[in-house]
Tab-separated table of C-alpha atoms in Angstrom:
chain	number	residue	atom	x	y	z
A	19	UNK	CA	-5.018	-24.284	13.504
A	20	UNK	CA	-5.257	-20.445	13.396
A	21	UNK	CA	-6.601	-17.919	15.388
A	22	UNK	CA	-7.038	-14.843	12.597
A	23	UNK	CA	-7.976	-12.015	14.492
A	24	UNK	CA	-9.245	-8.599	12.006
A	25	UNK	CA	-9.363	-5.110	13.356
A	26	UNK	CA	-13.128	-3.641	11.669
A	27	UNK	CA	-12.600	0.557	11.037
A	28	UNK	CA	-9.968	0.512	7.976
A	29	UNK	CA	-9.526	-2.627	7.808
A	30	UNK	CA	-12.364	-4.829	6.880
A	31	UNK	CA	-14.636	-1.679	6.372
A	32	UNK	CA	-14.282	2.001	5.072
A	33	UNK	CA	-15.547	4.050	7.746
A	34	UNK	CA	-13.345	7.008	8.251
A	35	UNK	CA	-15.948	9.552	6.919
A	36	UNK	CA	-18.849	8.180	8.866
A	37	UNK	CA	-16.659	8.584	11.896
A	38	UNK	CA	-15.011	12.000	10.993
A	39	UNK	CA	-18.981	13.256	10.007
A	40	UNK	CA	-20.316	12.503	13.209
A	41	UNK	CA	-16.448	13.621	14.992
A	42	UNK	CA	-17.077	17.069	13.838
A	43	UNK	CA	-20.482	17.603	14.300
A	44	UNK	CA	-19.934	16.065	18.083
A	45	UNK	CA	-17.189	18.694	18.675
A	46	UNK	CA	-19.017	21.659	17.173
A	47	UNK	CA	-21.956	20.640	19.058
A	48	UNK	CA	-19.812	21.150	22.206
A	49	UNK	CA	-18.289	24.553	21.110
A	50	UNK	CA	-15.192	22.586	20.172
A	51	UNK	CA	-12.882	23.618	17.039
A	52	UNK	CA	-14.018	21.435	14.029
A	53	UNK	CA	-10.957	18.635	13.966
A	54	UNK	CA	-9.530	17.899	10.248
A	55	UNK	CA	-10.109	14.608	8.841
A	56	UNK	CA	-6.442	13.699	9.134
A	57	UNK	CA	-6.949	14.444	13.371
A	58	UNK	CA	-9.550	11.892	12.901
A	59	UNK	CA	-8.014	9.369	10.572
A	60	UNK	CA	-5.198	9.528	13.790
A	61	UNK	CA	-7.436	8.068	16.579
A	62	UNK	CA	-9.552	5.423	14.684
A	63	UNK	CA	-9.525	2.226	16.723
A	64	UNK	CA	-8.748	3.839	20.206
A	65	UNK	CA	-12.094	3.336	22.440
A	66	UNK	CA	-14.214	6.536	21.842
A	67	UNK	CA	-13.752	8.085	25.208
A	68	UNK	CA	-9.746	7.713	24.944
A	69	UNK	CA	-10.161	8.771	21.042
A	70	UNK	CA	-11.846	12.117	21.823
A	71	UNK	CA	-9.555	13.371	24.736
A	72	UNK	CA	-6.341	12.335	22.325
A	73	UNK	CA	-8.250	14.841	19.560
A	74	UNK	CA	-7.920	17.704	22.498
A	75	UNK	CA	-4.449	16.704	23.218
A	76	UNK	CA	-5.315	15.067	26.176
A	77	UNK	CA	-3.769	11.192	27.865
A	78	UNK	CA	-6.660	10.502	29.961
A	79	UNK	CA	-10.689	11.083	29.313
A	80	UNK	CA	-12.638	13.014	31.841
A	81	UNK	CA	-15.822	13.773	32.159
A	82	UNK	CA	-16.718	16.066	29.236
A	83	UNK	CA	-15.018	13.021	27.201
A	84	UNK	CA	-17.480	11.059	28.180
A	85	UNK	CA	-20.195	13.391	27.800
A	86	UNK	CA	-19.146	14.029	24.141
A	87	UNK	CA	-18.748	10.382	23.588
A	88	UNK	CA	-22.447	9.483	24.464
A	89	UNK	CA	-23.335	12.669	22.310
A	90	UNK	CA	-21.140	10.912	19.886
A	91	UNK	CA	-23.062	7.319	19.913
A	92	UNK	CA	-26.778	9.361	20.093
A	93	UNK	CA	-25.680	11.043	16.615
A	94	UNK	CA	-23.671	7.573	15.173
A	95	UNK	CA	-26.658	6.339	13.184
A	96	UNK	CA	-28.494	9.248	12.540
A	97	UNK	CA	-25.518	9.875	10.115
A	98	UNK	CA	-24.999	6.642	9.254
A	99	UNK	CA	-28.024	6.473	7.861
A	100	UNK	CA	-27.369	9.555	4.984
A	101	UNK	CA	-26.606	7.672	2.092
A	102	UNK	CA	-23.533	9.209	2.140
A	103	UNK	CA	-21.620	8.030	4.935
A	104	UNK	CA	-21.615	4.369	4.620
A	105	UNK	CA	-19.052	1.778	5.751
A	106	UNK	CA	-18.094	-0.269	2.649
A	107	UNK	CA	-15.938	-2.905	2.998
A	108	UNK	CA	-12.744	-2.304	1.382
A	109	UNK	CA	-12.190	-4.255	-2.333
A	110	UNK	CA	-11.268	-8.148	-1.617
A	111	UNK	CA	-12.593	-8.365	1.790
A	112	UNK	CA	-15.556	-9.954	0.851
A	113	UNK	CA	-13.603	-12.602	-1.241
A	114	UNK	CA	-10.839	-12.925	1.517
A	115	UNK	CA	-13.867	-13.028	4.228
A	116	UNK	CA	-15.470	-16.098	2.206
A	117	UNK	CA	-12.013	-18.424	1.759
A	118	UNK	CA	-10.983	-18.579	5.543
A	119	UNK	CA	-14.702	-19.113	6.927
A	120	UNK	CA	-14.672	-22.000	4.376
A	121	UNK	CA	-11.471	-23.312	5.728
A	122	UNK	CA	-11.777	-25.701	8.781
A	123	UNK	CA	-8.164	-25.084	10.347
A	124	UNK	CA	-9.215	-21.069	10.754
A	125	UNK	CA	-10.557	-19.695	13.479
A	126	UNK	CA	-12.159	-16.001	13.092
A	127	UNK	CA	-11.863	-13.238	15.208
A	128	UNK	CA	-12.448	-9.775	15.703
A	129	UNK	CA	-10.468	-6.946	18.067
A	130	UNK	CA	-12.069	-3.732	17.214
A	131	UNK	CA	-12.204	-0.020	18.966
A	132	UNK	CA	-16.123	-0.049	18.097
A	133	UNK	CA	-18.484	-1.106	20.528
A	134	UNK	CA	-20.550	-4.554	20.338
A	135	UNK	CA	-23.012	-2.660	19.276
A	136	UNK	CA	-21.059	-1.160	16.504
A	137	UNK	CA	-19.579	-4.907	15.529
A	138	UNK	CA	-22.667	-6.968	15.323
A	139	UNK	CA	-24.353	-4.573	12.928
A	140	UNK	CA	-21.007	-4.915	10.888
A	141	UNK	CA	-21.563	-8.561	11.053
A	142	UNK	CA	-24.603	-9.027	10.340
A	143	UNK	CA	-24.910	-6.936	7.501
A	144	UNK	CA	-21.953	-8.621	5.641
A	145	UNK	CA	-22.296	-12.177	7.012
A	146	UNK	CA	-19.202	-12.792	8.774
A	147	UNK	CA	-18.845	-15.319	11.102
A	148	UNK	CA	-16.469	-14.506	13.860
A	149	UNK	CA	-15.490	-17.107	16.294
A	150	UNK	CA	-14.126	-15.090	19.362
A	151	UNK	CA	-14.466	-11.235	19.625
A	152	UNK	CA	-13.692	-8.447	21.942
A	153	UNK	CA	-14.672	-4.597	21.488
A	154	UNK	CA	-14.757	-1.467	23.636
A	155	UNK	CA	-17.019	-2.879	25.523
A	156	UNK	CA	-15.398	-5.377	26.600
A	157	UNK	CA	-11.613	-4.388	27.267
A	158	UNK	CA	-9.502	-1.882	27.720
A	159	UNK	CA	-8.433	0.534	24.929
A	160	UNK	CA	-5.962	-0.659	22.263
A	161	UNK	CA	-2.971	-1.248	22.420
A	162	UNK	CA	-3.813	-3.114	25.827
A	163	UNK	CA	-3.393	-6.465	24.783
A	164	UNK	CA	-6.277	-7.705	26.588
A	165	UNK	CA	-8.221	-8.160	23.083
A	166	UNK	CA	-5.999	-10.286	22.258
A	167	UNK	CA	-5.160	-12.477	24.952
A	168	UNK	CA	-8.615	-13.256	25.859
A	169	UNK	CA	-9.471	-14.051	22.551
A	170	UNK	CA	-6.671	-16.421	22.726
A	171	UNK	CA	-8.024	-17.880	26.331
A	172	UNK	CA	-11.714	-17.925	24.741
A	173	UNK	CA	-10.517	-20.260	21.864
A	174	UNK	CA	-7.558	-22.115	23.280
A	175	UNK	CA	-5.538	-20.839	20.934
A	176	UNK	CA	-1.396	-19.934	21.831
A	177	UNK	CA	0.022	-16.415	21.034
A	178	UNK	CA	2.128	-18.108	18.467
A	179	UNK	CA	-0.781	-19.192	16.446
A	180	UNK	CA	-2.684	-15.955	16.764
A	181	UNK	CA	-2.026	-13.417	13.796
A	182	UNK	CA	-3.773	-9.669	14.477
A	183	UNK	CA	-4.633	-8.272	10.922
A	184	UNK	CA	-5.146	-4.525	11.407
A	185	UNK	CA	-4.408	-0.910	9.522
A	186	UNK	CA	-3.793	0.780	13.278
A	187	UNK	CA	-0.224	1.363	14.859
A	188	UNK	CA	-2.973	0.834	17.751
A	189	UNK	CA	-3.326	-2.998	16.188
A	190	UNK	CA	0.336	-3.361	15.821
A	191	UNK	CA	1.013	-2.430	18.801
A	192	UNK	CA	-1.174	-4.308	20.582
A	193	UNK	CA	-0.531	-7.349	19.124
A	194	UNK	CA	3.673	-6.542	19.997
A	195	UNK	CA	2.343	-6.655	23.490
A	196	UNK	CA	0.184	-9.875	23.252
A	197	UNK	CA	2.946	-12.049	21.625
A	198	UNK	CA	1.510	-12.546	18.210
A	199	UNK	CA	1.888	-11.834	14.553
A	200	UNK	CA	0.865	-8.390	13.513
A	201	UNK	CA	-0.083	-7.849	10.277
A	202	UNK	CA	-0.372	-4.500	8.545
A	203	UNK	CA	-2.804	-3.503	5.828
A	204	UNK	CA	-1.974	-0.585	3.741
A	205	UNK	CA	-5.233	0.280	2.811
A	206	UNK	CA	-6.249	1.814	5.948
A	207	UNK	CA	-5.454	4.622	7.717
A	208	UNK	CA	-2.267	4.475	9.119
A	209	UNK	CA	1.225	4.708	6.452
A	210	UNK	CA	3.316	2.052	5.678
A	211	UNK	CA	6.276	3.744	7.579
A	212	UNK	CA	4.062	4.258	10.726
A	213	UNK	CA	2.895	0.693	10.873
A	214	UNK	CA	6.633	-1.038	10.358
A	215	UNK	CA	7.314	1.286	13.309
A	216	UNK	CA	4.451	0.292	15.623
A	217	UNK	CA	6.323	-3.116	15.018
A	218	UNK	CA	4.017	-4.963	12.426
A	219	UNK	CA	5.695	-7.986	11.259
A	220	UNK	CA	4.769	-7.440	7.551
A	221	UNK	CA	2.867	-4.957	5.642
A	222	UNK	CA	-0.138	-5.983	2.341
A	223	UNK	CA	-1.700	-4.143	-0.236
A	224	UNK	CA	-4.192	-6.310	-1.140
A	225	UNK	CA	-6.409	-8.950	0.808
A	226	UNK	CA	-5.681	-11.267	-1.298
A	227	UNK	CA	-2.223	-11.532	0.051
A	228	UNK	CA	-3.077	-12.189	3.676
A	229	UNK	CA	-3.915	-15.756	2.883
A	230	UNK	CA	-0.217	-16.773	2.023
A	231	UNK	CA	1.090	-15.354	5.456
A	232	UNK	CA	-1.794	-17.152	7.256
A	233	UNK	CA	-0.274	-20.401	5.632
């Protein structure tokens, strides 16, 4: 048995202009200089509170943080639902999605910076079938490994047959810290170089080659 756990944002599904839309229109609406898409590209899949302060160059969230982040999840769907900020899934998740919820020794998962909210209409809109998950809403930030662990605790499963699957140094880094297998997509928004640093234990191009390091 294995306990496959997938990050969501830039992993399973292309969100990064959805997010960096309703970034910038958050910040301006707080008098805030308009962030670049590469500042936001840099926090997806830290919780939203943590994510904004890091965008001001901030460790810690206070209270306009949090102020902006509920500003942030009033606006979410309002510009999710211009046709032009959808969240695709990325080419071969769909396929890769379908072979391990057909295969019995799999367990799915999900660890993901968006909040249940946020996961469930993910789910539900593409049909995936996850076993065990944890979201903001449920844990501390990444890279705590909390996701992670009590995933693992939820299922039964041992660290050493737990793989994270995630485009993040976030993801990489938490799974370092929870004992298990990180894997590193290259599609997402992190670089190659930055997720071998953030310790991921190999790095795939495709989703089609997750399968043969799942065994």
């Amino acid at each position: 048995m294995k306990l496959v756990l997938f990050d969501c944002d830039g992993t399973l599904i292309d969100s990064a202009g959805l997010i960096h839309e309703t970034m910038r229109r958050t910040f301006l609406h707080f008098g805030k200089p308009e962030p670049s898409f590469e500042d936001t590209k840099s926090i997806i899949g830290l919780t939203l509170d943590i994510a904004i302060a890091r965008m001001q160059g901030k460790q810690h969230a206070d209270q306009e943080d949090i102020d902006m982040m509920a500003y942030y999840k009033s606006l979410f769907s309002v510009v999710r639902s211009d046709m032009d900020y959808r969240e695709p899934l990325f080419p071969g998740i769909l396929e890769l999605m379908n072979t391990l919820q057909g295969r019995d020794e799999i367990i799915l998962g999900a660890v993901t910076g968006k909040s249940r909210r946020g996961l469930d209409s993910v789910r539900e809109t593409h049909g995936f079938k996850f076993v065990a998950s944890r979201t903001a809403d449920d844990c501390p930030s990444k890279p705590h490994p909390a996701m992670v662990t009590e995933c693992c605790d939820e299922t039964g499963m041992r660290p050493a047959d737990t793989l994270v699957i995630g485009d993040a140094i976030y993801d990489m880094q938490m799974a370092k810290a929870a004992g298990v297998t990180a894997i590193g997509v290259s599609w997402g928004y992190a670089s190659v170089t930055e997720l071998k640093e953030a310790g991921a234990d190999v790095i795939v191009s495709h989703p089609s080659e997750i399968l043969a390091h799942i065994g």
